[in-house]
């Protein structure tokens, strides 16, 4: 119905510079050339067909009678080779410019590609001054260099690949959870919980609210409101009504850190599973998520993944996960305590140096560390009620090159135990609603969170977390 | 490998109250009962099989020798009927409690369900005091009532259905874009753009930053930082390197509104398409997204959708979209100007009352309104260069019961026109980076945003937007 209507509605077609193909009112005005993505062109078997491509020039090479272009439209890493007569070498045809080209798709005589486009028409739709443009033809710019240009870096091969991989990884995570019966919950970004009293929170008020006319209650939400550091408690709400839930969205830390592993704004996939009663069952989900997503990337983004593994770093390719208990980990570390700055006594938290050592010690594979000291873990971690070394049913997943990738635990579902612990911390009133979850139809449950950018660092071997996110935010830096 | 390892790792199994099935270390300890979701049980053809279900009691009915339960685990709206001997009617078996039940799945003699569970074992894993629990057996609580209990309302039928539908709708949106070659971009939540100088922004600083020790520059990010109101400009960055991109995430407005159509935190699906040159092509994508998602919901969530259409409101079911130009809209409104509070002259913005009238006038179907006055639209909207009524290539989609669902436009890709407009507004420096997008390989492009909660309001017929989101945030309200 819309199509019929659109025909009535259609405006006059502006005159074209070269041929009717160039108008953007595509197929109906040009019966011969078919709009096609470069990805599709590269795998097309339909040689001899008349096609139209649009994209950006990645290289220009002029020979006596011929012009060779490489054109990319972002649908794939590999560009399409375009061959034209030298008389089509028009002004503005430079590295970085946007072009609109029609021609005939032909079998390529070269080994480098299966097909090439023999151009009949080349139009420059957007010029690009090679002097001002910060990226130069044939140069392989470092990730550090391109990071300075957050509005342009997607035009480089490496960051283009990163973004395609990131998009596929996000899809893989959603698919994994959906295929396994998880309901997606958009946990709130703005929250009045100050989660675990963890400090390092961003607070939120309307811009200009320092001049609030309401001196009695200056807060927009009536209460102080923060950016979420985790959707866990909200997912636990949902674990009281669904078999399994997940969230996958941004979380925040106001850390004054310039570490290559920290961002002020980063993504987490978090899951909560009802009726789960063992850490083993939880680890099975964590392992499945990691393996399924990574296998998806290796099969669906082989070309883009290859670029990282070839030019950046090998990334994670061994999938035999292993595990040790915290207590075993401390034993291992203690035997090598002279190598560490931080203490390796039972009861101390594992530091980055410890995590790295443990991963190496286990053969450079991902390592689950289980059953941490009860006193190291937040109030919601389930009490293992063991003695004399009192532990909680919590687990971290450490991975090569990154350290902590996931953290999870069984949650304390027993009302009395939880009440006692919250009361001891003076949090009984703050978490009255959370206690009610245990008062009304409480079930054993557990969950975990996986840092998405760290996951990408791990599988791609990217050193700096800032190179895994479209627009990085960290202390002193919020470009665009 | 993990499975083998887990066997070594497994702890002692605690004694069970009823039978080994109740331990949670499921299948390997109970060879007879298979863990199964209620959704799967309801459609199972495997009658006579021994199964184990876990969920929450939705109704309890005790007859002379028999006990009838309805148990739901959140995997479906329909509960499973459980029949047990009266001697299994143990303490705590009340509405809202959590249960763990094993028994034999049998063909049901009743017309109401295909199968029922004849229980051999019933365990209450989490009690629920019916006096304190705010929801009562057999009562249909209003959406307004349950909204008071954000930590418990997911346990009602209506909100449980809403959350399953919302999850499927989100999946449908992701699928639509992915199937059509869009790359997903996580546009930033925290941004230093104050997008369009649009006011009503939330500002972000670390909690306690009013005591910042750095008086020279008190800002965590060195510059004032806000919560995003739209990912559009960041998507436009990506439109310089990909054929099509989208984002689907939270956006924010610090509006002091208690409207049934506004939230302080809401979700938007936004898309940006490169090499697009007409509003028609853009509307085609908007229409496809709307139709594909809605068809997905009607087929995948028939039961849950049915609950809304039966008890809440019919929702949107007519899909014949139509469209008019802004100028035509003004003509229609002017002929009925006595019905409106706000002016209906050419050049005035359309108000909610106008939008409602137009939707009704067009037969209560979604209506595209195109080509708004140039001066009403932000700097990025593409100049139609028409006279005397100067318009921009912008489009809104109005839908019954909601009003504006989507807004989009072609973007001004011509450097000189954009420069002039920004200079006139004194924004040339602020948007220097945005101008560079047009300086280096600019392409015609356009995009739109769709309010996700408004979409749910539209298809479900939900009056208040607060009932379409897991945790609603609005002025004076940020529960949990």
PDB file of N, CA, C and O in Angstrom, chain A residues 80-133:
ATOM      1  N   UNK A  80      36.523  -3.577  -3.089  1.00  0.00           N
ATOM      2  CA  UNK A  80      36.329  -4.055  -4.459  1.00  0.00           C
ATOM      3  C   UNK A  80      37.305  -3.320  -5.366  1.00  0.00           C
ATOM      4  O   UNK A  80      37.438  -2.096  -5.282  1.00  0.00           O
ATOM      5  N   UNK A  81      37.976  -4.070  -6.228  1.00  0.00           N
ATOM      6  CA  UNK A  81      38.855  -3.416  -7.192  1.00  0.00           C
ATOM      7  C   UNK A  81      38.017  -2.901  -8.366  1.00  0.00           C
ATOM      8  O   UNK A  81      37.181  -3.625  -8.916  1.00  0.00           O
ATOM      9  N   UNK A  82      38.258  -1.645  -8.713  1.00  0.00           N
ATOM     10  CA  UNK A  82      37.542  -1.018  -9.824  1.00  0.00           C
ATOM     11  C   UNK A  82      38.577  -0.622 -10.880  1.00  0.00           C
ATOM     12  O   UNK A  82      39.609  -0.032 -10.552  1.00  0.00           O
ATOM     13  N   UNK A  83      38.289  -0.967 -12.128  1.00  0.00           N
ATOM     14  CA  UNK A  83      39.179  -0.585 -13.227  1.00  0.00           C
ATOM     15  C   UNK A  83      38.413   0.329 -14.172  1.00  0.00           C
ATOM     16  O   UNK A  83      37.261   0.021 -14.533  1.00  0.00           O
ATOM     17  N   UNK A  84      39.023   1.440 -14.517  1.00  0.00           N
ATOM     18  CA  UNK A  84      38.342   2.386 -15.397  1.00  0.00           C
ATOM     19  C   UNK A  84      39.332   2.911 -16.425  1.00  0.00           C
ATOM     20  O   UNK A  84      40.549   2.841 -16.229  1.00  0.00           O
ATOM     21  N   UNK A  85      38.805   3.444 -17.498  1.00  0.00           N
ATOM     22  CA  UNK A  85      39.652   4.147 -18.443  1.00  0.00           C
ATOM     23  C   UNK A  85      40.196   5.409 -17.804  1.00  0.00           C
ATOM     24  O   UNK A  85      39.530   6.020 -16.965  1.00  0.00           O
ATOM     25  N   UNK A  86      41.383   5.786 -18.226  1.00  0.00           N
ATOM     26  CA  UNK A  86      42.019   6.959 -17.615  1.00  0.00           C
ATOM     27  C   UNK A  86      41.161   8.215 -17.742  1.00  0.00           C
ATOM     28  O   UNK A  86      41.238   9.115 -16.912  1.00  0.00           O
ATOM     29  N   UNK A  87      40.322   8.284 -18.767  1.00  0.00           N
ATOM     30  CA  UNK A  87      39.513   9.503 -18.917  1.00  0.00           C
ATOM     31  C   UNK A  87      38.450   9.623 -17.819  1.00  0.00           C
ATOM     32  O   UNK A  87      37.812  10.653 -17.680  1.00  0.00           O
ATOM     33  N   UNK A  88      38.233   8.572 -17.040  1.00  0.00           N
ATOM     34  CA  UNK A  88      37.318   8.680 -15.895  1.00  0.00           C
ATOM     35  C   UNK A  88      38.036   9.174 -14.633  1.00  0.00           C
ATOM     36  O   UNK A  88      37.439   9.293 -13.577  1.00  0.00           O
ATOM     37  N   UNK A  89      39.335   9.420 -14.760  1.00  0.00           N
ATOM     38  CA  UNK A  89      40.096   9.906 -13.602  1.00  0.00           C
ATOM     39  C   UNK A  89      39.812  11.386 -13.384  1.00  0.00           C
ATOM     40  O   UNK A  89      40.595  12.258 -13.713  1.00  0.00           O
ATOM     41  N   UNK A  90      38.665  11.654 -12.790  1.00  0.00           N
ATOM     42  CA  UNK A  90      38.178  13.023 -12.646  1.00  0.00           C
ATOM     43  C   UNK A  90      38.761  13.699 -11.417  1.00  0.00           C
ATOM     44  O   UNK A  90      39.344  13.057 -10.552  1.00  0.00           O
ATOM     45  N   UNK A  91      38.587  14.985 -11.359  1.00  0.00           N
ATOM     46  CA  UNK A  91      39.065  15.781 -10.242  1.00  0.00           C
ATOM     47  C   UNK A  91      38.429  15.275  -8.939  1.00  0.00           C
ATOM     48  O   UNK A  91      37.260  14.905  -8.901  1.00  0.00           O
ATOM     49  N   UNK A  92      39.185  15.253  -7.890  1.00  0.00           N
ATOM     50  CA  UNK A  92      38.635  14.876  -6.582  1.00  0.00           C
ATOM     51  C   UNK A  92      38.689  13.398  -6.292  1.00  0.00           C
ATOM     52  O   UNK A  92      38.294  12.959  -5.216  1.00  0.00           O
ATOM     53  N   UNK A  93      39.166  12.638  -7.263  1.00  0.00           N
ATOM     54  CA  UNK A  93      39.220  11.191  -7.055  1.00  0.00           C
ATOM     55  C   UNK A  93      40.490  10.846  -6.262  1.00  0.00           C
ATOM     56  O   UNK A  93      41.509  10.491  -6.840  1.00  0.00           O
ATOM     57  N   UNK A  94      40.380  10.994  -4.954  1.00  0.00           N
ATOM     58  CA  UNK A  94      41.547  10.801  -4.089  1.00  0.00           C
ATOM     59  C   UNK A  94      41.210   9.826  -2.972  1.00  0.00           C
ATOM     60  O   UNK A  94      40.044   9.490  -2.758  1.00  0.00           O
ATOM     61  N   UNK A  95      42.216   9.415  -2.249  1.00  0.00           N
ATOM     62  CA  UNK A  95      42.036   8.589  -1.063  1.00  0.00           C
ATOM     63  C   UNK A  95      41.027   9.245  -0.112  1.00  0.00           C
ATOM     64  O   UNK A  95      41.141  10.429   0.194  1.00  0.00           O
ATOM     65  N   UNK A  96      40.001   8.486   0.310  1.00  0.00           N
ATOM     66  CA  UNK A  96      39.039   9.012   1.290  1.00  0.00           C
ATOM     67  C   UNK A  96      37.784   9.613   0.698  1.00  0.00           C
ATOM     68  O   UNK A  96      36.806   9.836   1.415  1.00  0.00           O
ATOM     69  N   UNK A  97      37.779   9.910  -0.607  1.00  0.00           N
ATOM     70  CA  UNK A  97      36.591  10.531  -1.191  1.00  0.00           C
ATOM     71  C   UNK A  97      35.479   9.490  -1.331  1.00  0.00           C
ATOM     72  O   UNK A  97      35.720   8.286  -1.337  1.00  0.00           O
ATOM     73  N   UNK A  98      34.243   9.977  -1.412  1.00  0.00           N
ATOM     74  CA  UNK A  98      33.090   9.096  -1.599  1.00  0.00           C
ATOM     75  C   UNK A  98      32.742   9.040  -3.076  1.00  0.00           C
ATOM     76  O   UNK A  98      32.722  10.069  -3.754  1.00  0.00           O
ATOM     77  N   UNK A  99      32.493   7.831  -3.569  1.00  0.00           N
ATOM     78  CA  UNK A  99      32.227   7.651  -5.000  1.00  0.00           C
ATOM     79  C   UNK A  99      30.949   6.863  -5.244  1.00  0.00           C
ATOM     80  O   UNK A  99      30.485   6.110  -4.384  1.00  0.00           O
ATOM     81  N   UNK A 100      30.427   7.052  -6.421  1.00  0.00           N
ATOM     82  CA  UNK A 100      29.242   6.342  -6.902  1.00  0.00           C
ATOM     83  C   UNK A 100      29.641   5.822  -8.285  1.00  0.00           C
ATOM     84  O   UNK A 100      29.964   6.608  -9.173  1.00  0.00           O
ATOM     85  N   UNK A 101      29.653   4.510  -8.430  1.00  0.00           N
ATOM     86  CA  UNK A 101      30.233   3.913  -9.637  1.00  0.00           C
ATOM     87  C   UNK A 101      29.289   2.877 -10.219  1.00  0.00           C
ATOM     88  O   UNK A 101      28.729   2.053  -9.489  1.00  0.00           O
ATOM     89  N   UNK A 102      29.102   2.914 -11.523  1.00  0.00           N
ATOM     90  CA  UNK A 102      28.400   1.812 -12.191  1.00  0.00           C
ATOM     91  C   UNK A 102      29.339   1.173 -13.207  1.00  0.00           C
ATOM     92  O   UNK A 102      30.259   1.813 -13.715  1.00  0.00           O
ATOM     93  N   UNK A 103      29.071  -0.084 -13.440  1.00  0.00           N
ATOM     94  CA  UNK A 103      29.925  -0.790 -14.386  1.00  0.00           C
ATOM     95  C   UNK A 103      29.554  -2.253 -14.440  1.00  0.00           C
ATOM     96  O   UNK A 103      28.514  -2.677 -13.921  1.00  0.00           O
ATOM     97  N   UNK A 104      30.453  -2.996 -15.014  1.00  0.00           N
ATOM     98  CA  UNK A 104      30.193  -4.410 -15.223  1.00  0.00           C
ATOM     99  C   UNK A 104      31.076  -5.230 -14.291  1.00  0.00           C
ATOM    100  O   UNK A 104      32.281  -5.023 -14.211  1.00  0.00           O
ATOM    101  N   UNK A 105      30.458  -6.149 -13.568  1.00  0.00           N
ATOM    102  CA  UNK A 105      31.206  -7.013 -12.654  1.00  0.00           C
ATOM    103  C   UNK A 105      31.830  -8.142 -13.462  1.00  0.00           C
ATOM    104  O   UNK A 105      31.129  -8.881 -14.156  1.00  0.00           O
ATOM    105  N   UNK A 106      33.147  -8.241 -13.392  1.00  0.00           N
ATOM    106  CA  UNK A 106      33.830  -9.239 -14.226  1.00  0.00           C
ATOM    107  C   UNK A 106      34.758 -10.103 -13.384  1.00  0.00           C
ATOM    108  O   UNK A 106      35.225  -9.688 -12.336  1.00  0.00           O
ATOM    109  N   UNK A 107      35.023 -11.273 -13.908  1.00  0.00           N
ATOM    110  CA  UNK A 107      35.997 -12.155 -13.291  1.00  0.00           C
ATOM    111  C   UNK A 107      37.357 -11.461 -13.336  1.00  0.00           C
ATOM    112  O   UNK A 107      37.724 -10.865 -14.349  1.00  0.00           O
ATOM    113  N   UNK A 108      38.081 -11.499 -12.226  1.00  0.00           N
ATOM    114  CA  UNK A 108      39.353 -10.809 -12.188  1.00  0.00           C
ATOM    115  C   UNK A 108      40.476 -11.728 -12.678  1.00  0.00           C
ATOM    116  O   UNK A 108      40.527 -12.899 -12.302  1.00  0.00           O
ATOM    117  N   UNK A 109      41.380 -11.201 -13.466  1.00  0.00           N
ATOM    118  CA  UNK A 109      42.517 -12.027 -13.897  1.00  0.00           C
ATOM    119  C   UNK A 109      43.519 -12.231 -12.755  1.00  0.00           C
ATOM    120  O   UNK A 109      44.343 -13.142 -12.809  1.00  0.00           O
ATOM    121  N   UNK A 110      43.439 -11.390 -11.724  1.00  0.00           N
ATOM    122  CA  UNK A 110      44.410 -11.465 -10.632  1.00  0.00           C
ATOM    123  C   UNK A 110      44.037 -12.558  -9.632  1.00  0.00           C
ATOM    124  O   UNK A 110      42.897 -12.986  -9.523  1.00  0.00           O
ATOM    125  N   UNK A 111      45.060 -13.011  -8.888  1.00  0.00           N
ATOM    126  CA  UNK A 111      44.836 -13.995  -7.837  1.00  0.00           C
ATOM    127  C   UNK A 111      44.243 -13.345  -6.591  1.00  0.00           C
ATOM    128  O   UNK A 111      43.662 -14.017  -5.748  1.00  0.00           O
ATOM    129  N   UNK A 112      44.406 -12.032  -6.488  1.00  0.00           N
ATOM    130  CA  UNK A 112      44.052 -11.345  -5.241  1.00  0.00           C
ATOM    131  C   UNK A 112      42.550 -11.271  -4.996  1.00  0.00           C
ATOM    132  O   UNK A 112      42.103 -11.135  -3.875  1.00  0.00           O
ATOM    133  N   UNK A 113      41.766 -11.270  -6.076  1.00  0.00           N
ATOM    134  CA  UNK A 113      40.323 -11.185  -5.897  1.00  0.00           C
ATOM    135  C   UNK A 113      39.622 -12.003  -6.985  1.00  0.00           C
ATOM    136  O   UNK A 113      40.192 -12.232  -8.052  1.00  0.00           O
ATOM    137  N   UNK A 114      38.421 -12.425  -6.685  1.00  0.00           N
ATOM    138  CA  UNK A 114      37.666 -13.222  -7.656  1.00  0.00           C
ATOM    139  C   UNK A 114      37.073 -12.354  -8.743  1.00  0.00           C
ATOM    140  O   UNK A 114      37.030 -12.732  -9.900  1.00  0.00           O
ATOM    141  N   UNK A 115      36.575 -11.175  -8.312  1.00  0.00           N
ATOM    142  CA  UNK A 115      35.894 -10.305  -9.281  1.00  0.00           C
ATOM    143  C   UNK A 115      36.459  -8.891  -9.208  1.00  0.00           C
ATOM    144  O   UNK A 115      37.118  -8.513  -8.238  1.00  0.00           O
ATOM    145  N   UNK A 116      36.178  -8.127 -10.245  1.00  0.00           N
ATOM    146  CA  UNK A 116      36.512  -6.703 -10.238  1.00  0.00           C
ATOM    147  C   UNK A 116      35.428  -5.973 -11.024  1.00  0.00           C
ATOM    148  O   UNK A 116      34.654  -6.587 -11.769  1.00  0.00           O
ATOM    149  N   UNK A 117      35.377  -4.669 -10.816  1.00  0.00           N
ATOM    150  CA  UNK A 117      34.344  -3.886 -11.482  1.00  0.00           C
ATOM    151  C   UNK A 117      34.975  -3.088 -12.615  1.00  0.00           C
ATOM    152  O   UNK A 117      35.893  -2.298 -12.379  1.00  0.00           O
ATOM    153  N   UNK A 118      34.482  -3.303 -13.828  1.00  0.00           N
ATOM    154  CA  UNK A 118      34.951  -2.489 -14.949  1.00  0.00           C
ATOM    155  C   UNK A 118      33.986  -1.326 -15.097  1.00  0.00           C
ATOM    156  O   UNK A 118      32.837  -1.490 -15.502  1.00  0.00           O
ATOM    157  N   UNK A 119      34.473  -0.161 -14.714  1.00  0.00           N
ATOM    158  CA  UNK A 119      33.582   0.995 -14.546  1.00  0.00           C
ATOM    159  C   UNK A 119      33.217   1.643 -15.866  1.00  0.00           C
ATOM    160  O   UNK A 119      34.064   1.809 -16.745  1.00  0.00           O
ATOM    161  N   UNK A 120      31.935   1.987 -15.996  1.00  0.00           N
ATOM    162  CA  UNK A 120      31.496   2.817 -17.117  1.00  0.00           C
ATOM    163  C   UNK A 120      31.280   4.261 -16.672  1.00  0.00           C
ATOM    164  O   UNK A 120      31.245   5.184 -17.469  1.00  0.00           O
ATOM    165  N   UNK A 121      31.057   4.435 -15.373  1.00  0.00           N
ATOM    166  CA  UNK A 121      30.751   5.757 -14.843  1.00  0.00           C
ATOM    167  C   UNK A 121      31.355   5.866 -13.450  1.00  0.00           C
ATOM    168  O   UNK A 121      31.223   4.950 -12.631  1.00  0.00           O
ATOM    169  N   UNK A 122      32.060   6.942 -13.211  1.00  0.00           N
ATOM    170  CA  UNK A 122      32.619   7.188 -11.881  1.00  0.00           C
ATOM    171  C   UNK A 122      32.223   8.593 -11.454  1.00  0.00           C
ATOM    172  O   UNK A 122      32.492   9.555 -12.177  1.00  0.00           O
ATOM    173  N   UNK A 123      31.553   8.688 -10.331  1.00  0.00           N
ATOM    174  CA  UNK A 123      31.183  10.011  -9.830  1.00  0.00           C
ATOM    175  C   UNK A 123      31.757  10.203  -8.434  1.00  0.00           C
ATOM    176  O   UNK A 123      31.671   9.299  -7.605  1.00  0.00           O
ATOM    177  N   UNK A 124      32.337  11.364  -8.192  1.00  0.00           N
ATOM    178  CA  UNK A 124      32.770  11.705  -6.828  1.00  0.00           C
ATOM    179  C   UNK A 124      31.607  12.421  -6.158  1.00  0.00           C
ATOM    180  O   UNK A 124      31.200  13.494  -6.600  1.00  0.00           O
ATOM    181  N   UNK A 125      31.045  11.818  -5.128  1.00  0.00           N
ATOM    182  CA  UNK A 125      29.916  12.478  -4.450  1.00  0.00           C
ATOM    183  C   UNK A 125      30.376  13.307  -3.256  1.00  0.00           C
ATOM    184  O   UNK A 125      29.684  14.219  -2.824  1.00  0.00           O
ATOM    185  N   UNK A 126      31.535  12.988  -2.693  1.00  0.00           N
ATOM    186  CA  UNK A 126      32.049  13.790  -1.578  1.00  0.00           C
ATOM    187  C   UNK A 126      33.560  13.804  -1.634  1.00  0.00           C
ATOM    188  O   UNK A 126      34.208  12.761  -1.532  1.00  0.00           O
ATOM    189  N   UNK A 127      34.147  14.958  -1.803  1.00  0.00           N
ATOM    190  CA  UNK A 127      35.598  15.043  -1.914  1.00  0.00           C
ATOM    191  C   UNK A 127      36.282  14.898  -0.559  1.00  0.00           C
ATOM    192  O   UNK A 127      35.622  14.967   0.485  1.00  0.00           O
ATOM    193  N   UNK A 128      37.599  14.705  -0.612  1.00  0.00           N
ATOM    194  CA  UNK A 128      38.364  14.521   0.626  1.00  0.00           C
ATOM    195  C   UNK A 128      39.772  15.032   0.391  1.00  0.00           C
ATOM    196  O   UNK A 128      40.566  14.386  -0.286  1.00  0.00           O
ATOM    197  N   UNK A 129      40.045  16.195   0.943  1.00  0.00           N
ATOM    198  CA  UNK A 129      41.358  16.800   0.730  1.00  0.00           C
ATOM    199  C   UNK A 129      42.441  15.951   1.394  1.00  0.00           C
ATOM    200  O   UNK A 129      42.459  15.809   2.621  1.00  0.00           O
ATOM    201  N   UNK A 130      43.343  15.388   0.582  1.00  0.00           N
ATOM    202  CA  UNK A 130      44.331  14.464   1.167  1.00  0.00           C
ATOM    203  C   UNK A 130      45.318  15.154   2.108  1.00  0.00           C
ATOM    204  O   UNK A 130      45.936  14.489   2.931  1.00  0.00           O
ATOM    205  N   UNK A 131      45.444  16.455   1.999  1.00  0.00           N
ATOM    206  CA  UNK A 131      46.363  17.174   2.882  1.00  0.00           C
ATOM    207  C   UNK A 131      45.755  17.310   4.277  1.00  0.00           C
ATOM    208  O   UNK A 131      46.390  17.042   5.293  1.00  0.00           O
ATOM    209  N   UNK A 132      44.475  17.696   4.329  1.00  0.00           N
ATOM    210  CA  UNK A 132      43.828  17.902   5.621  1.00  0.00           C
ATOM    211  C   UNK A 132      43.397  16.595   6.294  1.00  0.00           C
ATOM    212  O   UNK A 132      43.317  16.517   7.514  1.00  0.00           O
ATOM    213  N   UNK A 133      43.088  15.591   5.485  1.00  0.00           N
ATOM    214  CA  UNK A 133      42.582  14.326   6.038  1.00  0.00           C
ATOM    215  C   UNK A 133      43.681  13.684   6.889  1.00  0.00           C
ATOM    216  O   UNK A 133      44.808  13.514   6.423  1.00  0.00           O
TER     217      UNK A 133
END
